[in-house]
Coordinates of C-alpha atoms and ligand atoms in Angstrom, one line a residue:
X299 CA -1.8 86.8 52.6
X300 CA -2.2 85.7 56.2
X301 CA -4.6 82.8 57.0
X302 CA -8.3 83.4 57.1
X303 CA -10.3 81.5 59.6
X304 CA -13.7 81.3 58.0
X305 CA -16.7 80.7 60.2
X306 CA -19.3 82.3 58.0
X307 CA -20.5 79.5 55.7
X308 CA -24.1 80.6 55.9
X309 CA -23.1 83.9 54.2
X310 CA -21.3 82.3 51.4
X311 CA -18.9 79.4 50.5
X312 CA -15.7 78.9 48.5
X313 CA -16.2 77.8 44.9
X314 CA -15.0 74.1 45.1
X315 CA -12.1 73.3 42.8
X316 CA -14.2 70.5 41.2
X317 CA -16.9 73.1 40.4
X318 CA -14.3 75.6 38.9
X319 CA -12.8 72.9 36.7
X320 CA -16.3 71.8 35.4
X321 CA -17.1 75.5 34.6
X322 CA -13.9 76.4 32.9
X323 CA -14.4 74.9 29.4
X324 CA -17.7 76.8 29.2
X325 CA -15.9 80.1 29.7
X326 CA -13.2 79.3 27.2
X327 CA -14.0 76.9 24.3
X328 CA -17.6 75.9 24.7
X329 CA -19.2 79.4 24.7
X330 CA -22.1 78.7 22.3
X331 CA -25.6 79.8 23.0
X332 CA -27.7 76.7 24.0
X333 CA -30.7 78.0 22.1
X334 CA -28.8 78.1 18.8
X335 CA -29.8 75.6 16.1
X336 CA -26.3 74.5 15.1
X337 CA -24.2 71.8 16.8
X338 CA -21.9 74.2 18.6
X339 CA -25.0 75.5 20.5
X340 CA -26.7 72.1 20.8
X341 CA -23.8 70.5 22.5
X342 CA -23.9 73.3 25.1
X343 CA -27.7 72.7 25.5
X344 CA -27.0 69.0 26.2
X345 CA -24.6 70.0 29.0
X346 CA -27.1 72.4 30.5
X347 CA -29.6 69.5 30.6
X348 CA -27.0 67.3 32.3
X349 CA -26.5 70.0 34.9
X350 CA -30.3 70.2 35.3
X351 CA -30.5 66.5 35.9
X352 CA -27.7 66.7 38.6
X353 CA -29.5 69.6 40.3
X354 CA -32.8 67.7 40.2
X355 CA -31.1 64.7 41.8
X356 CA -30.1 66.8 44.8
X357 CA -33.9 67.4 45.4
X358 CA -35.1 64.0 44.1
X359 CA -37.0 66.0 41.5
X360 CA -37.7 65.6 37.8
X361 CA -35.3 67.7 35.8
X362 CA -38.3 69.4 34.1
X363 CA -39.2 70.8 37.5
X364 CA -36.0 72.8 37.7
X365 CA -35.8 76.5 36.6
X366 CA -32.4 78.0 36.9
X367 CA -32.4 81.5 38.4
X368 CA -29.8 84.1 39.2
X369 CA -29.9 83.7 43.0
X370 CA -32.0 82.6 45.9
X371 CA -33.7 86.0 46.1
X372 CA -35.0 85.6 42.5
X373 CA -36.4 82.1 43.2
X374 CA -38.2 83.4 46.3
X375 CA -39.6 86.5 44.6
X376 CA -40.6 84.4 41.5
X377 CA -42.5 81.8 43.6
X378 CA -44.6 84.3 45.5
X379 CA -45.2 86.4 42.5
X380 CA -46.3 83.4 40.5
X381 CA -48.8 82.3 43.1
X382 CA -50.3 85.8 43.2
X383 CA -50.4 86.2 39.4
X384 CA -52.0 82.7 38.8
X385 CA -54.6 83.3 41.5
X386 CA -55.6 86.9 41.0
X387 CA -58.6 86.6 43.3
X388 CA -56.3 85.6 46.2
X389 CA -54.4 88.5 47.7
X390 CA -53.1 87.1 51.0
X391 CA -49.7 85.6 51.8
X392 CA -48.6 83.7 54.9
X393 CA -45.0 83.8 56.0
X394 CA -43.0 84.1 59.2
X395 CA -41.3 86.9 61.1
X396 CA -37.9 85.3 60.8
X397 CA -37.5 85.0 57.0
X398 CA -34.5 86.2 55.1
X399 CA -34.9 89.7 53.7
X400 CA -35.5 88.2 50.2
X401 CA -39.0 87.1 51.5
X402 CA -39.5 89.8 54.2
X403 CA -38.9 92.8 52.0
X404 CA -40.8 91.3 49.0
X405 CA -43.8 90.8 51.3
X406 CA -43.5 94.3 52.7
X407 CA -43.4 95.5 49.1
X408 CA -46.6 93.5 48.4
X409 CA -48.3 95.1 51.4
X410 CA -47.6 98.5 50.0
X411 CA -49.4 97.4 46.9
X412 CA -52.5 96.3 48.7
X413 CA -51.8 92.7 49.4
X414 CA -52.4 91.2 52.9
X415 CA -49.5 89.4 54.5
X416 CA -49.5 87.5 57.8
X417 CA -46.0 87.3 59.4
X418 CA -46.3 84.5 61.9
X419 CA -44.5 84.9 65.2
X420 CA -42.0 82.4 66.6
X421 CA -41.4 80.9 70.0
X422 CA -38.4 81.8 72.1
X423 CA -36.4 78.9 70.7
X424 CA -37.2 80.1 67.2
X425 CA -39.8 77.3 66.5
X426 CA -43.2 77.9 64.8
X427 CA -46.6 77.1 66.2
X428 CA -48.1 75.0 63.4
X429 CA -51.6 75.3 64.8
X430 CA -51.3 79.1 64.4
X431 CA -50.0 78.6 60.9
X432 CA -53.0 76.5 60.0
X433 CA -55.4 79.0 61.5
X434 CA -53.8 81.9 59.5
X435 CA -54.7 80.3 56.2
X436 CA -57.7 82.1 54.7
X437 CA -59.9 81.5 51.7
X438 CA -58.0 84.2 49.9
X439 CA -54.5 82.9 50.8
X440 CA -52.5 82.4 47.6
X441 CA -49.3 81.0 49.1
X442 CA -47.6 80.0 52.4
X443 CA -43.9 80.8 52.2
X444 CA -41.8 79.4 55.1
X445 CA -38.1 78.9 55.2
X446 CA -36.8 75.5 55.9
X447 CA -33.7 76.4 57.9
X448 CA -33.0 79.8 59.4
X449 CA -29.8 81.4 58.2
X450 CA -29.1 83.2 61.5
X451 CA -29.9 80.6 64.1
X452 CA -29.9 77.4 62.0
X453 CA -33.4 76.6 63.5
X454 CA -35.2 74.1 61.2
X455 CA -38.9 74.4 60.5
X456 CA -40.9 71.1 59.9
X457 CA -41.5 71.7 56.2
X458 CA -43.0 68.2 55.7
X459 CA -45.8 69.1 58.2
X460 CA -46.2 72.6 56.8
X461 CA -46.4 71.2 53.3
X462 CA -49.0 68.7 54.5
X463 CA -51.1 71.4 56.1
X464 CA -51.0 73.5 52.9
X465 CA -51.9 70.4 50.8
X466 CA -54.9 69.7 53.0
X467 CA -56.0 73.3 52.7
X468 CA -55.3 73.4 48.9
X469 CA -52.9 76.3 49.3
X470 CA -49.5 76.5 47.5
X471 CA -46.5 76.2 49.6
X472 CA -43.0 77.6 48.9
X473 CA -39.9 76.9 51.0
X474 CA -36.8 78.9 51.0
X475 CA -34.3 76.0 51.3
X476 CA -31.3 78.2 50.6
X477 CA -29.4 77.0 53.8
X478 CA -30.1 73.3 53.4
X479 CA -28.0 71.7 50.6
X480 CA -25.2 69.5 51.9
X481 CA -26.7 69.9 55.5
X482 CA -30.2 68.3 55.2
X483 CA -31.4 65.6 53.0
X484 CA -33.8 67.1 50.5
X485 CA -36.6 65.0 48.9
X486 CA -39.3 67.0 47.4
X487 CA -41.6 63.9 47.3
X488 CA -41.7 64.1 51.2
X489 CA -42.0 67.9 51.4
X490 CA -45.3 68.5 49.7
X491 CA -44.2 71.9 48.5
X492 CA -45.1 73.4 45.1
X493 CA -41.9 75.6 45.1
X494 CA -38.5 75.4 46.6
X495 CA -35.6 77.9 46.2
X496 CA -31.9 77.3 46.4
X497 CA -28.8 79.5 45.9
X498 CA -25.6 78.1 44.4
X499 CA -23.1 80.2 46.5
X500 CA -24.3 78.6 49.7
X501 CA -23.0 75.2 48.5
X502 CA -19.8 75.8 46.7
X503 CA -20.8 77.1 43.3
X504 CA -20.3 80.7 42.4
X505 CA -22.5 83.7 43.4
X506 CA -25.1 84.6 40.8
X507 CA -26.8 81.3 40.2
X508 CA -29.7 79.6 41.9
X509 CA -32.7 77.4 41.1
X510 CA -36.4 77.3 41.7
X511 CA -38.1 73.9 41.9
X512 CA -41.6 74.1 40.4
X513 CA -43.6 71.0 41.1
X514 CA -45.1 69.4 37.9
X515 CA -48.6 70.7 37.0
X516 CA -48.1 73.8 39.3
X517 CA -49.4 76.8 37.3
X518 CA -46.5 79.2 36.8
X519 CA -46.3 82.8 35.7
X520 CA -42.7 83.9 34.9
X521 CA -41.1 86.8 36.7
X522 CA -38.7 87.5 33.8
X523 CA -40.5 87.7 30.6
X524 CA -38.6 87.3 27.3
X525 CA -37.4 84.3 25.3
X526 CA -38.5 80.7 25.6
X527 CA -35.7 79.6 27.8
X528 CA -36.3 77.3 30.8
X529 CA -39.5 76.0 29.2
X530 CA -41.0 79.5 29.0
X531 CA -40.6 79.9 32.8
X532 CA -37.6 82.4 32.8
X533 CA -36.6 84.6 29.8
X534 CA -32.9 85.4 29.3
X535 CA -30.0 83.5 27.8
X536 CA -28.8 80.8 30.3
X537 CA -25.8 81.5 32.4
X538 CA -24.2 78.4 31.1
X539 CA -20.9 78.2 33.0
X540 CA -22.6 78.9 36.3
X541 CA -25.4 76.3 35.6
X542 CA -22.7 73.7 34.9
X543 CA -21.0 74.8 38.2
X544 CA -24.3 74.4 40.1
X545 CA -24.8 70.9 38.7
X546 CA -21.4 69.8 39.9
X547 CA -21.9 71.5 43.3
X548 CA -25.2 69.6 43.6
X549 CA -23.3 66.3 43.3
X550 CA -20.8 67.5 45.9
X551 CA -23.5 68.6 48.3
X552 CA -24.9 65.1 48.3
X553 CA -21.4 63.7 49.0
X554 CA -20.9 66.2 51.9
X555 CA -24.2 65.3 53.7
X556 CA -22.6 62.6 55.9
X557 CA -19.6 64.7 56.8
X558 CA -21.7 67.8 57.6
X559 CA -23.8 65.7 60.0
X560 CA -20.9 64.0 61.7
X561 CA -17.5 65.8 61.6
X562 CA -18.9 69.3 61.1
X563 CA -21.7 68.8 63.7
X564 CA -19.1 67.6 66.2
X565 CA -16.9 70.7 65.5
X566 CA -19.8 73.0 65.9
X567 CA -20.8 71.3 69.2
X568 CA -17.3 71.5 70.5
X569 CA -17.1 75.2 69.7
X570 CA -20.5 76.0 71.2
X571 CA -20.2 73.8 74.3
X572 CA -16.7 75.3 75.1
X573 CA -17.9 78.9 74.6
X574 CA -21.0 78.3 76.8
X575 CA -19.0 76.6 79.5
X576 CA -15.9 78.8 79.7
X577 CA -17.2 82.3 78.9
X578 CA -19.6 83.6 81.5
X579 CA -22.7 85.5 80.4
X580 CA -23.2 83.5 77.2
X581 CA -26.2 81.6 75.9
X582 CA -27.3 79.9 72.7
X583 CA -30.0 81.5 70.6
X584 CA -32.4 79.0 69.0
X585 CA -33.3 75.3 69.6
X586 CA -30.5 72.9 70.4
X587 CA -31.8 69.9 68.4
X588 CA -33.9 71.1 65.5
X589 CA -31.0 73.0 64.0
X590 CA -28.6 72.8 61.1
X591 CA -25.5 70.9 62.0
X592 CA -23.2 73.8 61.2
X593 CA -24.7 76.8 62.8
X594 CA -24.3 78.3 66.3
X595 CA -25.7 81.7 67.3
X596 CA -24.4 82.8 70.7
X597 CA -25.4 85.8 72.8
X598 CA -22.6 87.5 74.8
X599 CA -24.0 89.6 77.7
X600 CA -22.7 93.2 78.0
X601 CA -20.8 93.3 74.7
X602 CA -21.6 94.5 71.3
X603 CA -21.4 91.8 68.6
X604 CA -20.0 94.4 66.2
X605 CA -17.1 95.0 68.5
X606 CA -16.4 91.2 68.9
X607 CA -16.5 90.8 65.1
X608 CA -14.1 93.7 64.6
X609 CA -11.6 92.2 67.0
X610 CA -12.1 88.7 65.5
X611 CA -11.4 90.2 62.1
X612 CA -8.2 91.7 63.4
X613 CA -6.9 88.2 64.2
X614 CA -8.2 86.7 60.8
X615 CA -11.5 85.3 62.0
X616 CA -14.6 85.8 59.9
X617 CA -18.0 85.4 61.6
X618 CA -21.1 87.6 61.6
X619 CA -24.1 89.0 63.4
X620 CA -27.2 88.4 61.5
X621 CA -27.5 88.0 57.7
X622 CA -24.8 89.3 55.4
X623 CA -27.6 91.1 53.5
X624 CA -28.4 93.3 56.6
X625 CA -24.8 94.1 57.5
X626 CA -24.5 97.8 58.1
X627 CA -28.0 98.1 59.5
X628 CA -28.2 99.7 63.0
X629 CA -31.2 97.6 63.9
X630 CA -30.8 94.4 65.9
X631 CA -31.5 91.2 64.0
X632 CA -35.2 90.9 63.3
X633 CA -34.9 87.1 63.7
X634 CA -33.6 87.4 67.3
X635 CA -36.0 90.1 68.2
X636 CA -38.9 87.9 66.9
X637 CA -37.7 85.2 69.2
X638 CA -38.2 87.6 72.1
X639 CA -34.6 88.6 72.8
X640 CA -34.1 92.1 74.1
X641 CA -32.5 94.5 71.6
X642 CA -29.4 94.6 73.8
X643 CA -29.0 90.8 73.8
X644 CA -29.7 90.6 70.1
X645 CA -27.0 93.2 69.5
X646 CA -24.6 91.1 71.5
X647 CA -25.2 88.0 69.4
X648 CA -22.7 86.4 67.0
X649 CA -23.3 83.7 64.4
X650 CA -20.7 81.1 63.8
X651 CA -21.4 78.9 60.7
X652 CA -19.0 76.2 59.8
X653 CA -18.4 74.4 56.5
X654 CA -16.8 71.4 55.0
X655 CA -13.4 73.2 54.9
X656 CA -13.2 73.9 58.7
X657 CA -10.7 71.9 60.7
X658 CA -10.1 71.1 64.4
X659 CA -7.1 73.4 64.5
X660 CA -9.3 76.3 63.2
X661 CA -11.8 75.8 66.0
X662 CA -8.9 75.6 68.5
X663 CA -7.7 79.0 67.2
X664 CA -11.2 80.5 67.5
X665 CA -11.5 79.1 71.0
X666 CA -8.2 80.7 72.0
X667 CA -9.0 84.1 70.6
X668 CA -12.6 84.5 71.5
X669 CA -12.4 84.5 75.3
X670 CA -9.5 87.1 75.2
X671 CA -11.6 89.3 73.0
X672 CA -14.7 89.1 75.1
X673 CA -12.7 89.7 78.3
X674 CA -11.1 92.7 76.7
X675 CA -14.4 94.2 75.6
X676 CA -16.0 93.5 79.0
X677 CA -13.1 95.2 80.8
X678 CA -14.0 98.5 79.1
X679 CA -17.7 98.0 79.3
X680 CA -18.9 99.8 82.4
X681 CA -22.1 97.8 82.4
X682 CA -20.3 94.5 82.6
X683 CA -19.9 92.6 85.8
X684 CA -18.6 89.6 83.9
X685 CA -15.1 88.3 83.3
X686 CA -13.8 85.3 81.4
X687 CA -12.4 82.5 83.5
X688 CA -8.6 82.6 83.6
X689 CA -8.3 86.2 82.2
X690 CA -7.4 89.3 84.0
X691 CA -9.2 92.6 83.7
X692 CA -6.0 94.5 84.7
X693 CA -3.9 92.9 82.0
X694 CA -6.2 94.2 79.3
X695 CA -7.4 97.5 80.8
X696 CA -5.1 99.6 78.7
X697 CA -6.6 98.4 75.4
X698 CA -10.1 99.7 75.3
X699 CA -12.4 98.1 72.7
X700 CA -14.5 100.1 70.3
X701 CA -18.1 101.2 70.8
X702 CA -20.7 99.8 68.4
X703 CA -20.6 102.9 66.3
X704 CA -16.8 103.0 66.2
X705 CA -16.7 99.4 65.3
X706 CA -19.2 99.9 62.4
X707 CA -17.2 102.8 61.1
X708 CA -13.9 100.9 61.3
X709 CA -15.5 97.9 59.5
X710 CA -16.8 100.1 56.8
X711 CA -13.4 101.8 56.3
X712 CA -11.7 98.4 56.3
X713 CA -14.1 97.0 53.7
Ligands
LIG62 C1 -32.1 81.7 54.0 C2 -31.7 82.6 52.9 N1 -32.6 82.9 51.9 C3 -32.3 83.6 50.8 C4 -31.1 84.1 50.7 C5 -30.8 84.9 49.4 O1 -29.9 84.2 48.6 P1 -29.1 85.0 47.4 O2 -28.1 85.8 48.1 O3 -28.6 84.0 46.5 O4 -30.1 85.9 46.7 C6 -30.1 83.8 51.6 C7 -28.7 84.4 51.5 O5 -28.1 84.7 52.5 C8 -30.4 83.0 52.8 O6 -29.5 82.7 53.7

């Protein structure tokens, strides 16, 4: 297989070999049910508790505050659901216009069932007006659910301050922290949130496992009702191998924190600075500073992101426009539109998200391919007055790029 140049770590990450090795015995020899009364089951239960302690350490939480889930979406849905069920007289939710679809769609679903939801707007750099957030809290607000770091732009919201506002107003706060492990230091004691959701596959454990932090003494109504697993907070036999994997991945995420904030940040900055400097008609989407160290979202004037992505794919490079969960949608990214970008600029925006496996050579390769691709596409775009420095329109005029619709069709066929 030819080499894959992976710049889509916010979509998912490789299962780390350490994680795979930790999981393997629980798929082969140690397959007992942790709820069984005999030793073969008890021993597995002990390992599940060890993994819980490791996951708790990532958050500086108490292991009893960790509920294993199947994914980030489940954690997010469960937190909001629990707040509404335990406060039946409160039927209002505050969230933002830039959340992941796991929150957006769940809130839209609630609206259809008669709940009120406030979707807070954001500024042009993706930041949130905290004064507005505070004003939007009403006597009937059951929960404020605000993501910590945006998956598309990397923009970070000040969750400590948001948690403090919610505490002072005695309203529950949930944060979707899915994009933070290994990138930001997480300490629930500083955050002031009642709930926090994570997803294992964003930090090198497999897809299909996540966790919900539930602060002690927070009333909780389970979303999955069944057995007594997870201290009665989530019915269903535990996904033991994946829980073990998540525990190991939590340890690795803590180890990766420094490298993400030094080497990976430097790689991301080199990539972004070079693109902005050498490719005309490009601009960054989202704040420069209050941002994850690995994420860069760049608008390319007069080109469709879908076409760029298709040509990048042809040379082995993986990147994305928007969230992987909305791929295939014809609408421009709701995050970028909420930041005030025109639909055209939003449709010309590409997200590059780096991870611990990326190297200098991979960034060099991307920086070699990207200007050629953008120039090629602009050559055939009648709207484009732009060229890339050092590239010739004439040289590429015979290789027209695809339209957005053609690009989507080709991508679907290739998938
Ligand atoms: C910010 C954010 N929240 C929630 C999710 C959903 O996580 P999962 O795919 O594990 O349900 C994602 C996944 O892309 C995400 O990036």
